[in-house]
Coordinates of C-alpha atoms in Angstrom, one line a residue:
Chain A
M1 CA 10.2 60.1 -7.6
A2 CA 7.7 57.0 -7.9
T3 CA 9.6 54.2 -9.3
V4 CA 8.8 53.1 -12.6
T5 CA 7.9 49.2 -12.9
A6 CA 5.9 47.5 -15.5
R7 CA 2.8 47.8 -13.3
T8 CA 2.8 51.6 -13.1
L9 CA 3.1 52.1 -16.9
P10 CA -0.2 53.2 -17.9
W11 CA -0.3 51.3 -21.3
Y12 CA 0.6 48.1 -19.4
A13 CA -1.9 45.8 -18.0
P14 CA -1.1 42.2 -17.0
P15 CA -3.1 39.8 -19.2
R16 CA -5.9 39.2 -17.4
V17 CA -6.2 35.2 -18.1
A18 CA -2.4 34.7 -17.2
H19 CA -3.2 36.7 -14.0
A20 CA -6.3 34.6 -12.9
W21 CA -4.3 31.4 -14.1
R22 CA -1.4 32.3 -11.5
R23 CA -3.9 32.8 -8.8
V24 CA -5.6 29.1 -9.8
K25 CA -2.4 27.7 -9.9
R26 CA -1.8 28.3 -6.1
Y27 CA -4.6 26.1 -5.3
P28 CA -4.6 22.2 -6.6
V29 CA -7.7 23.1 -8.6
V30 CA -7.6 20.1 -10.9
S31 CA -7.1 17.4 -8.2
L32 CA -9.9 18.9 -6.2
S33 CA -12.1 19.1 -9.3
I34 CA -11.5 15.6 -9.9
L35 CA -12.1 14.5 -6.5
T36 CA -15.4 16.2 -6.4
F37 CA -16.7 14.8 -9.5
V38 CA -15.2 11.0 -9.2
L39 CA -15.6 10.6 -5.3
V40 CA -17.6 13.3 -3.2
I41 CA -20.7 14.0 -5.4
P42 CA -21.5 10.1 -6.5
A43 CA -20.6 9.2 -2.8
V44 CA -23.0 11.8 -1.2
F45 CA -25.7 11.8 -3.8
A46 CA -25.6 8.2 -4.7
Q47 CA -29.1 7.3 -5.1
Y48 CA -30.0 10.5 -7.0
V49 CA -27.2 10.7 -9.6
A50 CA -27.1 6.5 -10.3
P51 CA -29.3 5.9 -13.3
Y52 CA -30.2 2.3 -12.1
D53 CA -30.1 0.1 -9.0
P54 CA -26.4 -1.2 -8.1
L55 CA -27.5 -4.2 -7.4
K56 CA -30.5 -5.1 -9.6
G57 CA -29.8 -6.5 -13.2
S58 CA -31.5 -8.0 -15.8
L59 CA -30.0 -11.0 -17.5
A60 CA -31.5 -10.2 -20.8
K61 CA -29.3 -7.0 -20.8
R62 CA -25.8 -8.7 -19.8
L63 CA -22.4 -7.5 -21.1
R64 CA -23.6 -4.6 -23.0
P65 CA -20.4 -2.7 -24.2
P66 CA -20.4 1.1 -23.4
A67 CA -22.2 3.5 -25.8
W68 CA -19.8 4.3 -28.2
Q69 CA -19.1 0.9 -29.2
Q70 CA -21.2 -1.1 -31.6
G71 CA -24.1 -2.8 -29.7
G72 CA -23.8 -0.4 -27.1
S73 CA -26.6 2.1 -26.3
I74 CA -27.0 5.3 -24.5
E75 CA -29.2 3.5 -21.8
H76 CA -26.0 2.2 -20.3
P77 CA -23.3 4.5 -21.1
L78 CA -20.5 2.6 -19.5
G79 CA -22.1 -1.0 -20.6
T80 CA -23.5 -3.6 -17.9
D81 CA -21.7 -6.3 -16.0
K82 CA -22.3 -10.3 -16.6
L83 CA -25.3 -10.0 -14.2
G84 CA -26.7 -7.2 -16.6
R85 CA -26.0 -4.5 -13.8
D86 CA -25.4 -0.9 -14.7
I87 CA -21.5 -0.2 -14.6
L88 CA -21.9 3.4 -14.1
S89 CA -24.6 2.9 -11.5
R90 CA -22.3 0.4 -9.6
M91 CA -19.3 2.9 -9.9
I92 CA -21.4 5.7 -8.5
H93 CA -22.3 3.5 -5.5
G94 CA -18.7 2.2 -5.3
A95 CA -17.6 5.8 -4.6
R96 CA -19.8 5.9 -1.5
V97 CA -18.3 2.5 -0.3
S98 CA -14.7 3.8 -1.0
L99 CA -15.3 7.2 0.8
M100 CA -17.2 5.2 3.7
V101 CA -14.5 2.6 4.3
S102 CA -11.5 5.0 4.2
M103 CA -13.2 7.9 6.2
V104 CA -14.4 5.4 8.9
A105 CA -11.0 3.4 9.1
I106 CA -8.9 6.6 9.0
F107 CA -11.3 8.2 11.8
V108 CA -11.2 5.1 14.0
G109 CA -7.3 4.4 13.3
G110 CA -6.3 8.0 13.6
T111 CA -8.2 8.6 16.9
L112 CA -6.6 5.3 18.6
G113 CA -3.2 6.4 17.2
T114 CA -3.7 9.9 18.3
A115 CA -4.8 9.1 21.7
L116 CA -2.0 6.5 22.2
G117 CA 0.5 8.8 21.0
L118 CA -0.3 11.8 23.1
T119 CA -0.3 9.4 26.2
S120 CA 2.8 7.9 25.0
G121 CA 4.8 11.1 24.3
Y122 CA 3.4 12.9 27.2
F123 CA 4.3 10.4 30.1
G124 CA 7.4 8.7 28.4
G125 CA 8.7 6.2 30.6
R126 CA 7.5 2.5 30.4
V127 CA 4.5 2.9 28.8
D128 CA 6.2 4.8 26.2
S129 CA 8.8 2.3 25.2
L130 CA 6.2 -0.5 25.3
L131 CA 4.3 1.6 22.7
M132 CA 6.7 2.5 20.7
R133 CA 8.0 -1.5 20.5
L134 CA 4.3 -2.0 19.6
V135 CA 4.5 0.6 16.8
D136 CA 7.7 -1.0 15.3
I137 CA 6.1 -4.5 15.6
S138 CA 3.0 -3.3 13.5
L139 CA 4.9 -1.2 11.1
S140 CA 7.0 -4.3 10.1
L141 CA 3.5 -6.8 9.6
P142 CA 3.0 -7.6 6.3
T143 CA -0.2 -5.9 5.3
I144 CA -2.1 -7.8 3.1
L145 CA -1.2 -11.2 4.8
L146 CA -2.8 -10.0 8.1
A147 CA -5.8 -9.4 6.3
L148 CA -5.6 -12.5 4.5
V149 CA -5.5 -14.2 7.8
L150 CA -8.3 -12.1 9.6
V151 CA -10.5 -12.6 6.5
A152 CA -10.1 -16.5 6.6
A153 CA -10.7 -16.7 10.2
V154 CA -13.7 -14.3 10.4
G155 CA -14.9 -13.9 6.8
P156 CA -15.2 -11.0 4.8
S157 CA -17.5 -8.1 6.0
F158 CA -17.7 -4.2 6.2
S159 CA -16.6 -4.7 9.9
T160 CA -13.5 -7.0 9.0
V161 CA -12.2 -4.7 6.5
I162 CA -12.5 -1.8 9.0
I163 CA -10.5 -3.8 11.5
V164 CA -7.7 -4.8 9.1
L165 CA -7.3 -1.3 8.1
V166 CA -7.3 0.1 11.6
V167 CA -4.8 -2.4 13.0
L168 CA -2.7 -1.2 9.8
L169 CA -3.1 2.5 10.3
W170 CA -3.0 3.3 13.7
A171 CA 0.7 3.0 14.2
R172 CA 1.7 5.6 11.9
Y173 CA -0.2 8.3 14.0
A174 CA 0.7 7.1 17.0
R175 CA 4.6 7.5 16.0
L176 CA 3.6 11.0 14.5
V177 CA 1.7 12.3 17.3
R178 CA 4.3 10.9 19.8
G179 CA 7.0 12.7 18.1
E180 CA 5.5 15.9 17.9
T181 CA 4.3 15.6 21.8
L182 CA 8.0 15.2 22.8
A183 CA 8.8 18.6 21.3
I184 CA 5.7 20.2 22.3
K185 CA 5.7 19.2 26.0
E186 CA 9.1 21.0 26.5
R187 CA 7.6 24.2 25.4
D188 CA 6.9 27.2 28.0
F189 CA 3.1 27.3 27.7
I190 CA 2.9 23.5 28.9
A191 CA 5.1 24.5 32.1
R192 CA 2.7 27.6 32.6
A193 CA -0.4 25.5 32.1
R194 CA 0.9 23.1 34.8
V195 CA 1.5 26.0 37.2
A196 CA -2.0 27.1 36.5
G197 CA -3.5 23.9 37.7
A198 CA -4.4 22.5 34.6
S199 CA -4.7 18.4 34.6
H200 CA -2.7 16.1 32.9
V201 CA -5.7 15.2 30.7
R202 CA -6.6 19.0 30.1
I203 CA -3.0 19.8 28.9
M204 CA -2.9 16.8 26.5
T205 CA -6.5 17.4 24.6
R206 CA -6.5 21.5 25.3
Y207 CA -2.7 22.3 24.8
I208 CA -1.1 19.7 22.9
F209 CA -3.7 18.2 20.7
P210 CA -4.3 21.6 18.8
N211 CA -0.7 21.8 17.6
V212 CA -0.2 18.3 16.0
V213 CA -3.9 18.9 14.2
N214 CA -2.1 20.0 11.3
S215 CA 0.3 17.2 10.9
L216 CA -2.7 14.9 11.6
L217 CA -4.7 16.4 8.7
V218 CA -1.7 16.1 6.2
L219 CA -1.1 12.6 7.1
A220 CA -4.7 11.9 7.1
T221 CA -5.3 13.1 3.7
L222 CA -2.1 11.4 2.4
Q223 CA -3.6 8.3 3.6
V224 CA -6.9 8.4 1.9
G225 CA -5.5 7.0 -1.0
Y226 CA -3.3 4.7 0.4
V227 CA -6.6 3.4 2.1
I228 CA -8.8 3.4 -1.1
L229 CA -5.9 1.3 -2.9
L230 CA -5.8 -1.3 0.1
E231 CA -9.3 -2.0 0.3
S232 CA -9.6 -2.2 -3.1
A233 CA -6.8 -4.7 -3.3
L234 CA -8.4 -6.8 -0.5
S235 CA -11.6 -6.5 -2.1
F236 CA -9.9 -7.9 -5.2
L237 CA -8.6 -10.7 -3.6
G238 CA -11.7 -11.7 -2.1
A239 CA -10.8 -10.7 1.5
G240 CA -12.5 -7.3 1.6
L241 CA -16.0 -6.3 1.3
P242 CA -18.2 -9.4 0.4
R243 CA -20.5 -9.6 -2.9
P244 CA -22.5 -8.3 -4.2
T245 CA -21.3 -4.7 -2.8
P246 CA -20.8 -2.5 -5.5
A247 CA -16.8 -1.9 -4.6
W248 CA -14.4 -0.8 -7.3
G249 CA -12.0 -3.4 -6.1
L250 CA -14.9 -6.1 -6.6
M251 CA -15.9 -4.6 -9.9
I252 CA -12.2 -5.0 -11.5
A253 CA -12.4 -8.7 -9.9
D254 CA -15.4 -9.6 -11.8
G255 CA -13.9 -8.3 -14.9
R256 CA -10.6 -10.3 -14.6
E257 CA -12.1 -13.2 -16.1
L258 CA -14.1 -11.2 -18.8
I259 CA -11.0 -9.5 -20.4
V260 CA -10.9 -11.1 -23.4
T261 CA -14.8 -10.8 -24.2
A262 CA -15.9 -7.4 -22.0
W263 CA -13.0 -5.2 -21.4
W264 CA -15.0 -2.6 -19.9
V265 CA -16.1 -4.4 -16.6
S266 CA -12.9 -3.9 -15.2
M267 CA -11.5 -0.8 -16.9
F268 CA -13.8 2.0 -15.6
P269 CA -13.7 1.4 -11.9
G270 CA -9.7 1.0 -12.4
L271 CA -9.6 4.4 -13.9
A272 CA -11.7 5.7 -10.8
I273 CA -9.7 4.3 -8.4
M274 CA -6.7 5.7 -10.3
L275 CA -8.3 9.2 -10.6
T276 CA -8.9 9.4 -7.1
V277 CA -6.1 8.2 -5.7
L278 CA -3.8 10.2 -8.0
S279 CA -5.9 13.5 -7.0
L280 CA -5.9 12.6 -3.5
N281 CA -2.0 12.1 -3.5
L282 CA -1.5 15.6 -5.2
L283 CA -4.0 17.3 -2.6
G284 CA -1.9 15.7 0.2
D285 CA 1.6 16.9 -1.2
W286 CA -0.4 20.3 -1.7
L287 CA -1.4 20.3 2.0
R288 CA 1.8 19.2 3.3
D289 CA 3.7 21.9 1.6
H290 CA 1.3 24.6 3.0
L291 CA 0.5 23.3 6.6
D292 CA 3.4 21.3 7.7
P293 CA 6.6 21.3 5.3
K294 CA 8.5 19.3 7.9
L295 CA 6.6 16.2 7.0
R296 CA 8.4 15.7 3.7
H297 CA 9.6 12.4 4.7
V298 CA 6.5 10.8 6.3
Chain B
M1 CA 27.6 -2.9 16.4
Q2 CA 26.9 -6.2 17.9
R3 CA 24.5 -4.7 20.2
F4 CA 22.6 -3.2 17.5
I5 CA 22.2 -6.4 15.7
A6 CA 21.3 -8.1 18.9
K7 CA 18.6 -5.4 19.6
R8 CA 16.9 -5.8 16.1
A9 CA 17.3 -9.5 15.8
L10 CA 15.4 -9.7 19.2
Q11 CA 12.6 -7.2 17.7
S12 CA 12.2 -9.1 14.7
L13 CA 11.8 -12.4 16.5
L14 CA 9.1 -10.7 18.7
A15 CA 7.5 -9.6 15.3
I16 CA 7.4 -13.0 14.1
W17 CA 5.9 -14.3 17.4
V18 CA 3.3 -11.6 17.3
M19 CA 2.4 -12.4 14.1
S20 CA 2.0 -16.3 15.1
L21 CA 0.0 -15.1 18.1
I22 CA -2.4 -13.1 15.7
V23 CA -2.8 -16.5 13.8
F24 CA -3.3 -18.5 17.0
T25 CA -5.9 -16.2 18.9
L26 CA -7.5 -15.2 15.7
V27 CA -8.9 -18.8 15.4
R28 CA -9.5 -19.2 18.9
V29 CA -11.5 -16.2 19.7
T30 CA -14.1 -16.3 16.9
G31 CA -15.7 -19.3 18.4
N32 CA -14.9 -23.0 17.8
P33 CA -11.7 -23.1 15.9
L34 CA -12.7 -26.0 14.2
D35 CA -15.3 -24.3 12.3
V36 CA -12.3 -21.9 11.2
M37 CA -10.0 -24.5 10.7
L38 CA -12.3 -27.0 8.7
P39 CA -14.7 -26.0 5.8
L40 CA -18.4 -26.6 5.8
E41 CA -18.5 -29.8 4.2
A42 CA -16.2 -31.5 6.6
G43 CA -17.4 -34.6 8.5
P44 CA -17.0 -35.8 12.3
E45 CA -14.3 -37.8 11.5
D46 CA -12.2 -34.5 10.2
Y47 CA -13.3 -32.8 13.3
A48 CA -12.0 -35.5 15.5
R49 CA -8.8 -36.0 13.7
V50 CA -7.8 -31.9 13.5
S51 CA -8.9 -31.6 17.0
K52 CA -6.5 -34.3 18.0
H53 CA -3.8 -32.8 16.0
W54 CA -4.0 -29.3 17.5
G55 CA -5.0 -30.6 21.1
L56 CA -7.9 -28.8 21.3
D57 CA -9.3 -30.7 24.0
Q58 CA -6.8 -29.1 26.4
P59 CA -6.3 -25.9 28.2
V60 CA -5.6 -22.9 25.8
Y61 CA -2.0 -22.5 27.1
V62 CA -1.4 -26.2 26.4
Q63 CA -2.9 -25.4 22.9
Y64 CA -0.3 -22.6 22.3
A65 CA 2.8 -24.8 23.6
I66 CA 1.5 -27.3 20.9
F67 CA 0.9 -24.9 18.2
L68 CA 4.3 -23.1 18.7
G69 CA 6.5 -26.5 19.0
K70 CA 4.5 -27.4 15.7
A71 CA 5.1 -24.5 14.2
V72 CA 8.9 -24.2 15.0
Q73 CA 9.1 -27.6 13.4
G74 CA 7.1 -26.2 10.3
D75 CA 4.1 -28.4 11.0
F76 CA 0.9 -26.6 10.2
G77 CA -1.4 -29.6 9.6
N78 CA -2.6 -31.0 6.3
S79 CA -4.2 -29.1 3.5
W80 CA -8.0 -29.7 3.4
K81 CA -8.2 -28.6 -0.2
W82 CA -4.9 -30.4 -1.7
H83 CA -5.4 -34.0 -0.6
G84 CA -2.4 -36.1 0.7
H85 CA -0.5 -32.5 1.1
S86 CA 1.1 -31.0 4.2
A87 CA 0.6 -27.2 4.5
M88 CA 4.3 -26.7 4.6
G89 CA 5.0 -29.0 1.8
L90 CA 2.6 -27.2 -0.5
V91 CA 4.4 -23.6 0.7
W92 CA 7.6 -25.2 -0.3
Q93 CA 6.5 -26.6 -3.5
R94 CA 5.3 -23.0 -4.8
L95 CA 8.1 -20.6 -3.5
P96 CA 10.3 -21.2 -6.5
A97 CA 7.7 -19.6 -8.5
T98 CA 7.1 -16.9 -6.5
L99 CA 10.8 -16.2 -6.0
Q100 CA 11.4 -16.6 -9.7
L101 CA 8.6 -13.7 -10.4
A102 CA 10.1 -11.6 -7.6
G103 CA 13.6 -11.9 -8.9
F104 CA 12.4 -11.0 -12.4
A105 CA 10.4 -8.2 -11.2
L106 CA 13.4 -6.8 -9.4
L107 CA 15.1 -6.8 -12.4
V108 CA 12.6 -5.0 -14.6
S109 CA 12.3 -2.3 -12.1
V110 CA 15.5 -1.6 -11.9
V111 CA 16.0 -1.5 -15.5
I112 CA 13.6 1.0 -15.7
A113 CA 14.5 3.1 -12.9
L114 CA 17.9 3.5 -13.0
P115 CA 18.4 5.3 -16.2
V116 CA 15.4 7.5 -15.6
G117 CA 16.5 8.4 -12.3
V118 CA 20.0 9.3 -13.2
L119 CA 18.7 11.2 -16.3
S120 CA 16.1 13.1 -14.0
A121 CA 18.9 13.9 -11.8
V122 CA 21.7 15.2 -14.4
M123 CA 18.8 17.2 -16.6
K124 CA 17.1 18.4 -13.6
G125 CA 14.2 20.8 -14.6
T126 CA 13.9 19.2 -18.3
V127 CA 11.5 17.0 -20.0
W128 CA 13.2 13.9 -18.1
D129 CA 12.6 15.3 -14.9
T130 CA 8.9 15.6 -15.6
V131 CA 8.9 12.1 -17.0
A132 CA 10.4 11.1 -13.6
K133 CA 7.7 12.8 -11.6
V134 CA 4.9 11.5 -13.7
I135 CA 6.0 8.0 -13.3
A136 CA 6.6 8.5 -9.4
L137 CA 3.2 9.8 -9.3
L138 CA 1.6 7.0 -11.3
G139 CA 3.6 4.2 -9.5
Q140 CA 1.9 5.7 -6.3
S141 CA -1.8 5.6 -7.7
L142 CA -2.1 2.8 -10.1
P143 CA -3.6 0.0 -8.4
A144 CA -1.3 -3.0 -9.3
F145 CA -4.2 -5.6 -10.0
W146 CA -5.5 -3.3 -12.3
L147 CA -2.6 -2.1 -13.9
G148 CA -2.0 -6.0 -14.6
I149 CA -5.3 -6.3 -16.2
V150 CA -4.8 -3.2 -18.3
L151 CA -1.5 -4.5 -19.7
M152 CA -3.0 -8.2 -20.0
W153 CA -5.8 -6.5 -22.2
I154 CA -3.2 -4.6 -24.3
F155 CA -0.7 -6.7 -24.8
A156 CA -2.0 -10.4 -24.4
V157 CA -5.8 -9.7 -25.7
N158 CA -5.5 -7.1 -28.5
L159 CA -1.9 -7.2 -29.7
G160 CA -1.4 -10.8 -29.0
W161 CA 2.3 -10.4 -27.8
F162 CA 2.4 -12.3 -24.8
P163 CA 0.2 -15.2 -23.3
T164 CA -2.7 -13.9 -20.7
S165 CA -1.7 -16.2 -17.8
G166 CA 0.2 -19.1 -16.4
R167 CA 3.6 -20.1 -16.0
G168 CA 6.2 -21.3 -19.0
G169 CA 9.2 -19.3 -20.8
I170 CA 10.2 -15.9 -20.3
Q171 CA 7.2 -14.7 -22.5
Y172 CA 4.8 -15.6 -19.7
M173 CA 6.9 -13.8 -17.0
I174 CA 7.0 -10.1 -18.6
L175 CA 3.7 -8.8 -18.1
P176 CA 3.6 -10.2 -14.3
A177 CA 7.1 -8.9 -13.7
I178 CA 5.8 -5.2 -15.1
T179 CA 3.0 -5.5 -12.9
L180 CA 5.0 -6.3 -9.7
G181 CA 7.8 -4.3 -10.3
W182 CA 6.0 -0.9 -11.2
F183 CA 5.3 0.0 -7.8
Q184 CA 9.0 -0.4 -7.0
V185 CA 9.9 1.8 -10.0
A186 CA 8.9 5.1 -8.6
A187 CA 10.5 4.0 -5.0
I188 CA 13.8 3.2 -6.9
M189 CA 13.6 6.2 -9.0
R190 CA 13.0 8.5 -6.4
L191 CA 16.0 7.5 -4.3
V192 CA 18.4 7.2 -7.3
R193 CA 17.5 10.7 -8.1
S194 CA 18.0 12.3 -5.0
S195 CA 21.3 10.4 -4.0
M196 CA 22.5 11.6 -7.5
L197 CA 21.9 15.0 -7.1
E198 CA 23.7 15.0 -4.0
V199 CA 26.9 13.2 -5.4
L200 CA 26.7 15.4 -8.9
D201 CA 27.2 18.3 -6.4
S202 CA 30.4 17.0 -4.6
E203 CA 34.0 18.0 -5.0
F204 CA 35.3 14.9 -7.1
V205 CA 32.9 15.3 -9.8
K206 CA 34.0 19.0 -10.0
L207 CA 37.7 17.6 -10.2
S208 CA 36.8 15.0 -12.7
R209 CA 35.1 17.4 -15.1
I210 CA 38.0 19.8 -14.5
K211 CA 40.3 17.1 -15.4
G212 CA 38.6 16.7 -18.7
L213 CA 36.7 13.5 -18.6
A214 CA 34.0 13.0 -20.7
E215 CA 30.6 13.8 -19.4
W216 CA 28.8 10.2 -19.7
K217 CA 32.0 8.9 -18.0
V218 CA 31.6 11.5 -15.1
V219 CA 27.9 10.6 -15.0
W220 CA 27.3 6.9 -15.7
K221 CA 30.5 5.7 -14.0
H222 CA 31.9 7.8 -11.1
C223 CA 28.5 9.4 -10.0
L224 CA 26.6 6.3 -10.5
R225 CA 28.8 4.1 -8.4
N226 CA 28.9 6.4 -5.5
A227 CA 25.0 7.1 -5.7
A228 CA 24.2 3.5 -5.8
I229 CA 25.1 2.8 -2.3
A230 CA 21.7 4.3 -0.8
P231 CA 19.3 2.4 -3.5
L232 CA 21.5 -0.7 -2.9
T233 CA 20.6 -1.3 0.7
F234 CA 16.9 -0.3 -0.3
F235 CA 16.7 -3.6 -2.3
A236 CA 16.6 -5.9 0.5
I237 CA 13.4 -3.9 1.5
I238 CA 12.0 -4.0 -1.8
A239 CA 12.4 -7.8 -1.8
G240 CA 10.3 -8.2 1.2
V241 CA 7.6 -5.9 -0.6
L242 CA 7.7 -8.0 -3.7
M243 CA 7.1 -11.1 -1.8
T244 CA 4.0 -9.7 -0.3
G245 CA 3.1 -7.8 -3.5
S246 CA 3.3 -11.2 -5.4
V247 CA -0.3 -12.1 -3.7
V248 CA -1.9 -9.6 -6.0
T249 CA -0.2 -9.9 -9.1
E250 CA 0.1 -14.0 -9.0
S251 CA -3.7 -13.9 -8.5
V252 CA -4.3 -11.6 -11.6
F253 CA -2.2 -13.6 -14.1
S254 CA -2.5 -17.0 -12.4
W255 CA 0.9 -17.8 -11.6
P256 CA 1.3 -20.7 -9.7
G257 CA 3.3 -19.4 -6.5
T258 CA 2.7 -19.1 -3.1
G259 CA 0.4 -15.8 -3.6
L260 CA -2.1 -17.8 -5.6
L261 CA -1.8 -20.2 -3.2
V262 CA -2.9 -18.5 -0.4
V263 CA -5.9 -16.7 -2.2
D264 CA -6.8 -20.0 -2.9
A265 CA -6.8 -21.1 0.4
V266 CA -8.7 -18.1 1.8
R267 CA -11.5 -19.0 -0.7
A268 CA -11.6 -22.4 -0.1
R269 CA -11.3 -21.8 3.6
D270 CA -8.3 -23.9 3.7
F271 CA -7.0 -22.4 7.3
Q272 CA -4.3 -24.8 7.4
V273 CA -2.5 -23.6 4.6
V274 CA -3.1 -19.9 5.0
Q275 CA -1.4 -19.8 8.5
A276 CA 1.4 -21.8 6.9
V277 CA 1.8 -18.9 3.9
V278 CA 1.6 -16.4 6.2
I279 CA 4.2 -17.2 8.8
V280 CA 6.7 -18.2 6.1
F281 CA 5.9 -14.7 4.2
A282 CA 6.0 -12.9 7.4
G283 CA 9.4 -14.7 8.3
I284 CA 10.7 -13.5 4.8
F285 CA 9.6 -10.2 5.3
I286 CA 10.5 -9.1 8.7
L287 CA 13.9 -11.0 8.2
T288 CA 14.8 -8.9 5.2
N289 CA 13.9 -5.9 7.0
L290 CA 16.4 -7.1 9.7
L291 CA 19.0 -7.7 7.0
V292 CA 18.4 -4.2 5.6
D293 CA 18.6 -2.5 9.0
I294 CA 22.0 -4.3 9.7
L295 CA 23.3 -3.4 6.1
Y296 CA 22.6 0.3 6.9
A297 CA 24.3 0.1 10.1
Y298 CA 27.0 -1.2 8.8
L299 CA 27.4 1.2 6.2
D300 CA 26.2 4.2 8.0
P301 CA 27.6 4.3 11.7
R302 CA 25.3 7.0 12.7
I303 CA 22.7 4.5 12.7
R304 CA 24.1 2.5 15.1
Y305 CA 24.3 4.9 17.7
Q306 CA 20.7 6.4 17.7

């Protein structure tokens, strides 16, 4: 006899909407769509989407309020800054700057950290203990101060920011990869690979590395938001990207002294940072739960 | 335990030393160190004076010895921007303002985080829990400097409740303290929540409930007292974070502390002041980390033997 459940009853059909919603809820749809519209599309298609040049303004149109306020016009939907530059256009180009900085910094820092972590975990011994001391020290250095010294000495530029971020980021990856490598290298398939004559480099790159990729991916995603926050804080302090780069942090800094007269200058870029970082964090949490639940405490 | 402390103390010294090494080499690898140490408008006699102060005509290892010797004595040269002040003197002069703000921020974050953390643990799965989750999430994603500007816009510019910037009575401190403490609220709250959950599940809580103790007494007195150990040790870490976080907050609210000093110094290319602040802050930061580790090891013997 067939079991009778809600599903087998002919008059019962699960509501379509609820069903679809349940499927949607399995994926972080909201954060993915926010990311697409606030970060990815503006960053990739900046020159096509932005209505104006982010660096050129006209002083005749300085400090126009957003469209819905009195004195604002649809020409500049989010208003203009003190040099008459369109805020929306600068924000769109700012997305590109943020994405670029975080991708480059995480890629370089991640690669460096992974290579060192693999070597350190695989070979162990003196190299390992030296490297792990270095990781401890580098994790205990105060972030912002390090950046300030570097900028005071070298001057603000894109490459200075990348160097600062890489110095701050590599240690996390090294520690993570080393830990995983220690566990993986004891497994049988590594011993078999050795017997089959695989070189150390081959074992590290072809056998161990693929097994740490998931963890790396989770850590990298979780760090994109952190890096965007850090970069904007540095830019805000004048220790990040130099003016007139359309960076979100710089735009907020420009609006700081105008807060009484022109709130919109700093408000919108801040919203963009918040939405981006928020959805990146949600996405990272989701990825972690699905790819690598043991990373809970990273 | 002594071995543990010795090991950790050595590591902290090493970290401070690395920081000083970074400062030392940064100035020298980027070309003529005098170009970094002096601003653009400096004259030849300034060059001669600074060069003599740091022994720049000598070989590098002698220069490093001079640098280290002076650093240990707290001599980082004279400020360029603030005439007649030594770099270290400026740091000492500004430090109280920073400590005051950081202390108040710590207070604010505890006052917000503790009740919300406890409530979210006691009423797990209710509205309170959701509120806690939202706060935690926002704490991670709001840029502190922007939060400061938003608070300033709402409460100082539009409502006129507080002054926009500067230092004075308590009303000057509220907005900066919330800005600085906000980041910590999420961290403390999560910690309180998880340790409360653990304690709520233990035998002595069941016993006190069976005894017929009032529920608020069980939660706020007996549970909280036991759950507070983990967050307490965390406070030292927070103290360190608050110190470095003050750089951002102080420059938003023009709070005349060490954080504002270093940002102004970077803008004016006053390298002597920058290196003094950085080494002092790094020292404080690293020492608080050391204290926390020792405190942890004292409270939880498992850590000592790892």
